[in-house]
C-alpha cells in the first residue's frame, strides 16, 4: 500500500473535477485552513474544517470515496488511539472509574479533552493537505515555488526528484517481481538479502539514469536552470476576498469556542 | 519518526523553521558549488532516497520499520550538506502530497532527518572507515545517525508540554526512551543493514564512485 499511495494521489490530482481551479487559490485555501486547524485550542473548528474539506473533495472534486477513506483512515486510527491513551494515562481530574475484575481504572476528564483536541487538529490538518494533494498536480506547485523566488537549483531538484520517483518506482516493481518469482522472500534472511540487493541495484540504476540525464540535458543546452514556458495567472480578487472572509469567520469561531469542553456537557 | 501536524505548538514550529533557514541557506550554497552537471544526478539519487524511505522492512519482532537515506546520500555524494537539502526536499514532498509528517513541522522533521541524521552518520562513517572498512563503517554510521535523530525527535516531543501545553503531552522521560528504544531495536538495524549492503554492492559494481574524484567531477564516463 505504501507505494501505491503516491501513484493514486498523482492520478487523482490530474483527473479530479477541481483540477482546473486556479492552483494559487487552492494553495491559499488549503494552507489557511491547515494553520487555523492546527493552532485552534478546541476541537470544534478543526472538525468543521475536516467536514468542509471532506465535502469539497468527495462531492465537488469527485475523489473516489474508497481512496479518500484509506487516506483519512490513517490519522483517524492514530487519533482514536491517542484518545484512548490520553483518557487513561494523561490527566489529573478524574471523571469516573471503570471496574475491571476488582481493579478500578480511572478515566481522566482533561485527558479526554486533550485527546479530542489532538484528534480534531490531526483530522483538520491532514484533510487540508489532502485537499491540496488530491486537487493540484505537483508540477503546478513547482511553478508557484518559482514565482515565490525559491532558488532555481532547488526547484530544478524538486522537479527532477518528482519525475524520477515514478521512473524508479517502475524499476523497483520489476526488480521486486523478478526477486519474488525466484523465491527471494521465502524467509527472513533471504528477504533482507533481497532487499539489500534490490536497494543496491536501484541505486546503480539511479546513478546511471542520472548520468544519462545529465548528458541528455547538456545536449539540449541545459545551463543550470530548467526553463518553464508557462505562467499561472493570479486568481480573481473576489475569490481571494471570499477566502479571507471565510478564514476570518473561522478564526472568530475558533476564538469563541476556545474554552469549550465536551465532558462538561456529559453527566456521569 | 515524522512528526505530524498538531504535535508541536506554534512556538516550537517557528523555532525549528528559524533554525533551518540558515542551514537551508548554507546547504543551497553548497549545492550551487556542485558542478551544475551533477544536479540531474543528485535529483535521481534523491528520488532513490524517497523510495527507500517507503521500504517497509520486516524485523524479528514482527513489525516493520523504514530507513532514511540521508546517511547513504551523504556518504556517496561525500557531502552531508547536499544530503540535508536532498532529504529536506523529500520531506517537503512527503508532507505536501502524502500526509507523512506535517507542513507546520517540516522545520523540525528536516532538522531531525535532514541535519542530525546525515551529519552524525557521515562523520561516524568517516571516523571509522579507515579502521573497519567502508562497508561496516557505513552500516554503523547509518545506525548511529538514525538513533541520534530519533533521540533528538524524542526531546522535541518531550519538551513540548513544558513550552506550551495543549500539544504533545508526553514529557521527555516518556518520549525519549520510546523513540530511542524503537529505533535502537527496529529502524536502526534496518538502516544499518540496507546501507551496508548498498555500499558493499556499489563498491563492487562501481568502484569508481569511491576512488576516482576526477571521474565524478566530470560527471561523464570517458
XYZ file of C-alpha atoms in Angstrom:
490
model
C 0.000 0.000 0.000
C 2.858 2.365 0.743
C 3.971 2.548 -2.863
C 0.508 2.645 -4.335
C -0.207 5.779 -2.344
C 1.725 8.242 -4.459
C 0.577 6.765 -7.740
C -3.023 7.112 -6.594
C -2.559 10.675 -5.405
C -0.823 11.684 -8.614
C -3.545 10.123 -10.778
C -6.374 11.702 -8.790
C -4.631 15.089 -8.866
C -4.784 15.036 -12.668
C -8.295 13.634 -13.056
C -10.394 15.280 -10.328
C -13.127 17.844 -11.002
C -11.342 20.737 -9.290
C -8.284 20.222 -11.464
C -8.645 23.478 -13.370
C -9.426 25.785 -10.477
C -6.562 28.247 -10.084
C -3.829 26.409 -8.134
C -2.811 29.533 -6.236
C -6.342 29.742 -4.905
C -6.224 26.117 -3.789
C -2.863 26.621 -2.082
C -4.131 29.663 -0.186
C -7.294 27.828 0.814
C -5.539 24.652 1.973
C -2.734 26.377 3.865
C -5.039 28.815 5.628
C -7.354 26.023 6.791
C -4.334 23.993 7.881
C -2.977 26.794 10.037
C -6.351 27.620 11.583
C -6.938 23.949 12.336
C -3.550 23.189 13.837
C -3.479 26.224 16.096
C -7.074 26.107 17.339
C -7.417 25.446 21.054
C -10.600 23.392 20.892
C -11.623 20.635 18.525
C -14.777 22.257 17.125
C -13.266 24.386 14.362
C -10.807 21.653 13.271
C -13.730 19.252 12.897
C -15.668 21.855 10.898
C -12.624 22.232 8.652
C -12.440 18.457 8.269
C -16.078 18.286 7.164
C -15.666 21.182 4.736
C -12.622 19.540 3.160
C -14.395 16.187 3.000
C -17.453 17.665 1.306
C -15.320 19.547 -1.224
C -13.194 16.505 -2.008
C -15.961 13.922 -2.213
C -18.725 15.953 -3.853
C -17.047 18.801 -5.749
C -13.756 17.176 -6.754
C -15.327 13.708 -7.009
C -12.377 11.959 -5.404
C -13.282 8.247 -5.167
C -14.715 7.546 -1.730
C -12.656 4.432 -1.198
C -9.404 6.281 -1.848
C -10.360 9.127 0.462
C -11.361 6.649 3.183
C -7.959 4.959 3.007
C -6.075 8.226 3.380
C -8.286 9.597 6.151
C -8.224 6.243 7.930
C -4.604 6.708 8.935
C -4.990 9.882 11.036
C -8.388 8.615 12.194
C -6.883 5.445 13.639
C -3.922 7.287 15.075
C -6.217 9.909 16.612
C -8.509 7.338 18.215
C -5.515 5.511 19.667
C -4.278 8.780 21.147
C -7.706 9.490 22.598
C -7.772 6.155 24.406
C -4.227 6.528 25.718
C -4.852 10.051 26.982
C -8.153 9.155 28.630
C -6.475 6.530 30.796
C -2.910 7.754 31.228
C -2.691 11.531 30.921
C -4.734 13.647 33.233
C -5.242 14.871 36.766
C -9.020 15.365 37.014
C -10.843 12.081 37.445
C -14.128 11.752 35.599
C -15.227 8.269 36.505
C -13.822 4.801 37.173
C -14.205 1.580 35.268
C -14.324 -1.582 37.358
C -12.420 -4.458 35.749
C -12.138 -7.675 37.771
C -11.897 -5.769 41.005
C -9.440 -3.172 39.725
C -10.618 0.404 39.388
C -9.273 2.135 36.284
C -9.732 5.921 36.345
C -10.798 7.854 33.264
C -9.498 11.418 33.238
C -11.605 14.355 32.102
C -8.699 16.533 31.000
C -7.041 13.569 29.288
C -10.121 13.074 27.141
C -10.246 16.774 26.302
C -6.618 16.775 25.188
C -7.149 13.610 23.167
C -10.145 15.167 21.426
C -8.154 18.310 20.693
C -5.272 16.406 19.107
C -7.741 14.206 17.252
C -9.545 17.198 15.777
C -6.347 19.005 14.840
C -4.966 15.953 13.128
C -8.118 15.425 11.076
C -8.355 19.102 10.162
C -4.685 19.357 9.231
C -4.477 16.148 7.226
C -7.709 16.825 5.352
C -6.453 20.296 4.386
C -3.288 18.842 2.912
C -5.262 16.069 1.221
C -7.401 18.784 -0.366
C -4.284 20.263 -1.933
C -2.772 16.875 -2.820
C -5.889 15.451 -4.457
C -6.802 18.551 -6.478
C -3.474 20.042 -7.562
C -0.814 18.275 -9.647
C 2.627 18.600 -8.090
C 4.008 20.190 -11.250
C 1.767 23.210 -10.733
C 3.229 23.702 -7.284
C 6.664 23.925 -8.872
C 5.521 26.927 -10.909
C 4.279 28.538 -7.722
C 7.575 27.832 -5.933
C 9.471 29.515 -8.736
C 7.229 32.565 -8.557
C 7.918 32.711 -4.832
C 11.579 33.144 -5.796
C 12.713 29.818 -4.441
C 16.265 29.249 -5.728
C 16.292 27.810 -9.254
C 18.588 24.999 -8.219
C 16.070 23.920 -5.587
C 13.038 23.978 -7.877
C 15.004 22.107 -10.560
C 15.921 19.493 -7.963
C 12.306 19.128 -6.901
C 11.127 18.658 -10.479
C 13.760 16.036 -11.202
C 13.098 14.221 -7.940
C 9.374 14.079 -8.507
C 9.804 12.815 -12.062
C 12.268 10.124 -11.060
C 10.246 8.882 -8.125
C 7.893 7.333 -10.661
C 10.608 6.155 -13.049
C 12.498 4.416 -10.259
C 9.311 3.048 -8.764
C 8.643 1.236 -12.018
C 12.185 -0.177 -11.915
C 11.582 -1.218 -8.322
C 8.402 -3.065 -9.250
C 10.160 -5.002 -11.996
C 13.043 -5.979 -9.736
C 10.798 -6.975 -6.874
C 8.650 -9.118 -9.136
C 11.744 -10.829 -10.515
C 13.023 -11.490 -6.991
C 9.731 -12.884 -5.776
C 9.395 -15.146 -8.789
C 12.729 -16.632 -7.712
C 11.547 -17.120 -4.086
C 13.666 -14.199 -2.899
C 11.391 -13.533 0.069
C 10.888 -17.086 1.315
C 12.439 -16.466 4.738
C 13.719 -13.594 6.841
C 17.358 -13.969 5.863
C 16.708 -14.070 2.135
C 14.212 -11.211 2.495
C 16.934 -8.975 3.907
C 19.409 -10.122 1.300
C 16.898 -9.472 -1.476
C 16.019 -6.040 -0.115
C 19.664 -5.070 0.144
C 20.359 -6.280 -3.382
C 17.243 -4.519 -4.631
C 18.270 -1.258 -2.977
C 21.787 -1.590 -4.362
C 20.562 -2.322 -7.883
C 18.082 0.516 -7.670
C 20.894 2.794 -6.595
C 23.082 1.789 -9.538
C 20.141 2.319 -11.891
C 19.501 5.710 -10.314
C 23.120 6.722 -10.724
C 23.240 5.580 -14.338
C 19.975 7.357 -15.117
C 21.413 10.476 -13.527
C 24.461 10.330 -15.750
C 22.371 9.748 -18.872
C 20.010 12.535 -17.865
C 22.980 14.855 -17.438
C 24.215 14.104 -20.963
C 20.717 14.455 -22.370
C 20.103 17.799 -20.717
C 23.511 19.169 -21.671
C 22.906 18.272 -25.303
C 19.767 20.393 -25.083
C 21.673 23.446 -23.805
C 20.954 22.961 -20.100
C 22.852 25.691 -18.288
C 21.747 25.225 -14.678
C 18.129 26.299 -14.978
C 15.223 24.333 -16.383
C 13.054 26.714 -18.376
C 9.356 26.791 -17.629
C 7.407 28.227 -20.525
C 4.072 28.649 -18.810
C 2.882 31.001 -16.094
C -0.073 30.778 -13.780
C -2.166 33.916 -13.672
C -3.216 35.339 -10.344
C -6.704 34.387 -9.184
C -9.561 36.853 -9.267
C -9.541 39.225 -6.300
C -13.109 38.365 -5.401
C -12.172 34.752 -4.669
C -9.275 35.909 -2.507
C -11.669 38.128 -0.570
C -14.124 35.290 -0.189
C -11.447 33.009 1.265
C -10.198 35.815 3.522
C -13.686 36.453 4.899
C -14.216 32.732 5.388
C -10.878 32.449 7.216
C -11.755 35.392 9.460
C -15.086 33.781 10.240
C -13.347 30.539 11.234
C -10.788 32.397 13.345
C -13.547 34.218 15.226
C -15.402 30.951 15.685
C -12.215 29.312 16.978
C -11.793 32.152 19.452
C -15.407 31.934 20.641
C -15.147 28.182 21.215
C -11.654 28.222 22.699
C -12.799 27.154 26.160
C -15.370 24.588 25.061
C -15.099 21.253 26.845
C -17.236 18.335 25.780
C -17.013 16.494 29.076
C -18.683 19.326 30.980
C -21.861 18.688 28.958
C -21.964 14.980 29.686
C -23.165 13.887 33.102
C -21.919 10.648 34.624
C 9.781 9.433 13.089
C 7.861 12.014 11.062
C 6.173 14.462 13.402
C 2.560 15.093 12.337
C 0.679 18.389 12.338
C -0.698 19.330 15.716
C 2.016 17.707 17.779
C 4.251 20.733 18.159
C 2.967 24.152 19.143
C 3.476 27.324 17.110
C 6.458 28.451 19.178
C 8.249 25.157 18.675
C 7.398 25.033 14.957
C 8.621 28.595 14.443
C 11.793 27.838 16.398
C 12.716 24.963 14.106
C 11.876 26.910 10.971
C 14.202 29.637 12.227
C 16.954 27.107 12.915
C 16.547 25.568 9.484
C 16.615 28.809 7.482
C 20.386 29.394 7.842
C 21.016 25.665 7.448
C 18.989 25.566 4.243
C 20.794 28.687 3.071
C 24.184 27.070 3.680
C 23.027 23.817 2.069
C 21.848 25.612 -1.057
C 25.184 27.409 -1.313
C 26.929 24.035 -1.068
C 24.553 22.709 -3.690
C 25.432 25.560 -6.024
C 29.118 24.784 -5.583
C 28.450 21.390 -7.094
C 29.145 21.132 -10.779
C 25.744 22.033 -12.310
C 26.050 18.897 -14.377
C 25.721 16.864 -11.190
C 22.294 18.303 -10.465
C 20.370 15.710 -12.508
C 22.412 13.005 -10.835
C 21.565 14.313 -7.380
C 17.907 14.564 -8.361
C 17.775 10.912 -9.290
C 19.660 9.858 -6.160
C 17.212 11.814 -4.040
C 14.276 10.129 -5.766
C 16.014 6.887 -4.859
C 16.167 8.025 -1.242
C 12.457 8.856 -1.353
C 11.666 5.314 -2.459
C 13.993 3.851 0.145
C 12.044 5.698 2.825
C 8.955 3.876 1.607
C 10.572 0.450 2.014
C 8.954 -1.437 4.843
C 11.451 -3.878 6.239
C 10.461 -6.917 8.280
C 12.132 -7.159 11.655
C 12.316 -10.133 14.020
C 9.631 -8.860 16.401
C 7.062 -8.972 13.631
C 6.617 -5.265 12.956
C 8.130 -3.127 10.200
C 10.444 -0.156 10.133
C 11.728 2.181 7.473
C 15.109 3.722 6.960
C 16.072 7.244 5.954
C 18.539 7.504 3.088
C 20.306 10.615 4.392
C 23.454 8.865 5.580
C 23.682 6.951 2.319
C 23.444 10.141 0.242
C 25.958 11.924 2.464
C 28.426 9.054 2.076
C 28.010 8.567 -1.655
C 27.994 12.267 -2.524
C 30.772 12.806 0.030
C 28.984 15.876 1.368
C 26.453 15.921 4.237
C 25.211 19.400 3.254
C 23.954 18.003 -0.023
C 22.180 15.254 1.906
C 20.497 17.936 4.024
C 18.931 19.607 1.014
C 18.070 16.280 -0.613
C 16.287 14.925 2.452
C 14.571 18.267 3.049
C 13.060 18.116 -0.430
C 11.937 14.537 0.166
C 10.265 15.566 3.424
C 8.533 18.527 1.760
C 7.127 16.312 -0.992
C 6.034 13.717 1.551
C 4.342 16.325 3.728
C 2.524 18.074 0.895
C 1.424 15.094 -1.107
C 1.280 12.112 1.189
C 0.362 13.492 4.574
C 3.501 11.970 6.060
C 4.726 14.476 8.591
C 3.128 17.888 8.893
C 3.574 21.134 6.988
C 3.900 23.062 10.243
C 6.511 20.558 11.435
C 8.664 20.494 8.290
C 11.290 22.542 10.118
C 11.507 20.023 12.949
C 11.396 16.994 10.648
C 14.093 18.484 8.396
C 16.236 19.186 11.436
C 15.971 15.593 12.651
C 16.217 13.667 9.389
C 17.933 16.251 7.194
C 20.578 17.595 9.568
C 21.169 15.372 12.594
C 20.897 12.075 10.755
C 23.215 12.675 7.755
C 25.797 14.665 9.706
C 26.075 12.180 12.567
C 26.001 9.249 10.156
C 28.557 10.771 7.803
C 31.107 11.724 10.444
C 30.806 8.389 12.245
C 31.453 6.757 8.878
C 34.471 8.984 8.225
C 35.886 8.272 11.658
C 35.535 4.506 11.285
C 36.196 3.805 7.628
C 39.993 3.591 7.931
C 39.622 1.248 10.901
C 36.914 -1.209 9.895
C 36.443 -0.610 6.164
C 33.870 1.400 4.273
C 31.067 -1.148 4.280
C 30.946 -1.769 8.020
C 31.605 1.904 8.743
C 28.648 2.911 6.587
C 26.372 0.454 8.393
C 27.460 1.724 11.793
C 27.162 5.323 10.607
C 23.607 4.752 9.396
C 22.681 3.073 12.682
C 24.142 5.802 14.891
C 22.673 8.510 12.655
C 19.105 7.255 12.788
C 19.228 6.603 16.533
C 20.629 10.098 17.155
C 17.841 11.607 15.042
C 15.225 9.594 16.944
C 16.567 10.777 20.296
C 16.507 14.398 19.117
C 12.908 13.924 17.939
C 12.049 12.416 21.324
C 13.450 15.502 23.053
C 11.399 17.762 20.804
C 8.210 15.900 21.702
C 9.281 15.763 25.291
C 9.937 19.477 25.748
C 6.602 20.457 24.214
C 4.454 20.079 27.375
C 6.809 22.434 29.205
C 6.847 25.053 26.434
C 3.128 25.340 25.738
C 0.562 22.813 26.948
C -2.198 21.542 24.685
C 0.011 19.781 22.165
C 2.013 16.573 22.516
C 1.642 15.760 26.231
C 4.417 13.181 26.602
C 7.292 14.536 28.711
C 10.781 13.611 27.591
C 11.053 10.956 30.305
C 8.472 9.071 28.214
C 9.211 10.203 24.666
C 13.000 9.882 24.583
C 13.116 6.250 25.796
C 10.218 5.334 23.498
C 11.821 6.851 20.404
C 15.323 5.618 21.269
C 14.145 2.091 22.005
C 12.067 1.846 18.826
C 14.964 2.947 16.660
C 17.687 1.053 18.505
C 15.750 -2.166 18.025
C 13.937 -1.800 14.702
C 14.724 1.093 12.369
C 18.419 1.288 13.316
C 19.360 -2.272 12.367
C 17.260 -1.992 9.210
C 19.047 1.190 8.161
C 22.441 -0.297 9.013
C 21.878 -3.480 7.030
C 20.440 -1.822 3.936
C 23.044 0.942 3.894
C 25.919 -1.501 4.331
C 24.614 -3.801 1.600
C 24.130 -0.908 -0.808
C 27.621 0.429 -0.142
C 29.151 -3.033 -0.455
C 27.358 -3.651 -3.721
C 28.145 -0.220 -5.128
C 31.824 -0.726 -4.305
C 31.749 -3.998 -6.173
C 29.896 -2.762 -9.244
C 31.031 0.854 -9.468
C 34.320 1.208 -7.552
C 34.976 4.484 -9.379
C 32.387 6.130 -7.148
C 34.746 5.664 -4.216
C 38.162 6.062 -5.826
C 38.116 8.401 -8.809
C 37.290 12.000 -7.910
C 38.215 13.245 -11.372
C 35.651 10.993 -12.943
C 32.961 12.128 -10.509
C 33.728 15.761 -11.177
C 33.437 15.316 -14.913
C 30.155 13.538 -14.422
C 30.607 11.654 -17.663
C 32.275 8.317 -18.307
C 35.256 8.927 -20.554
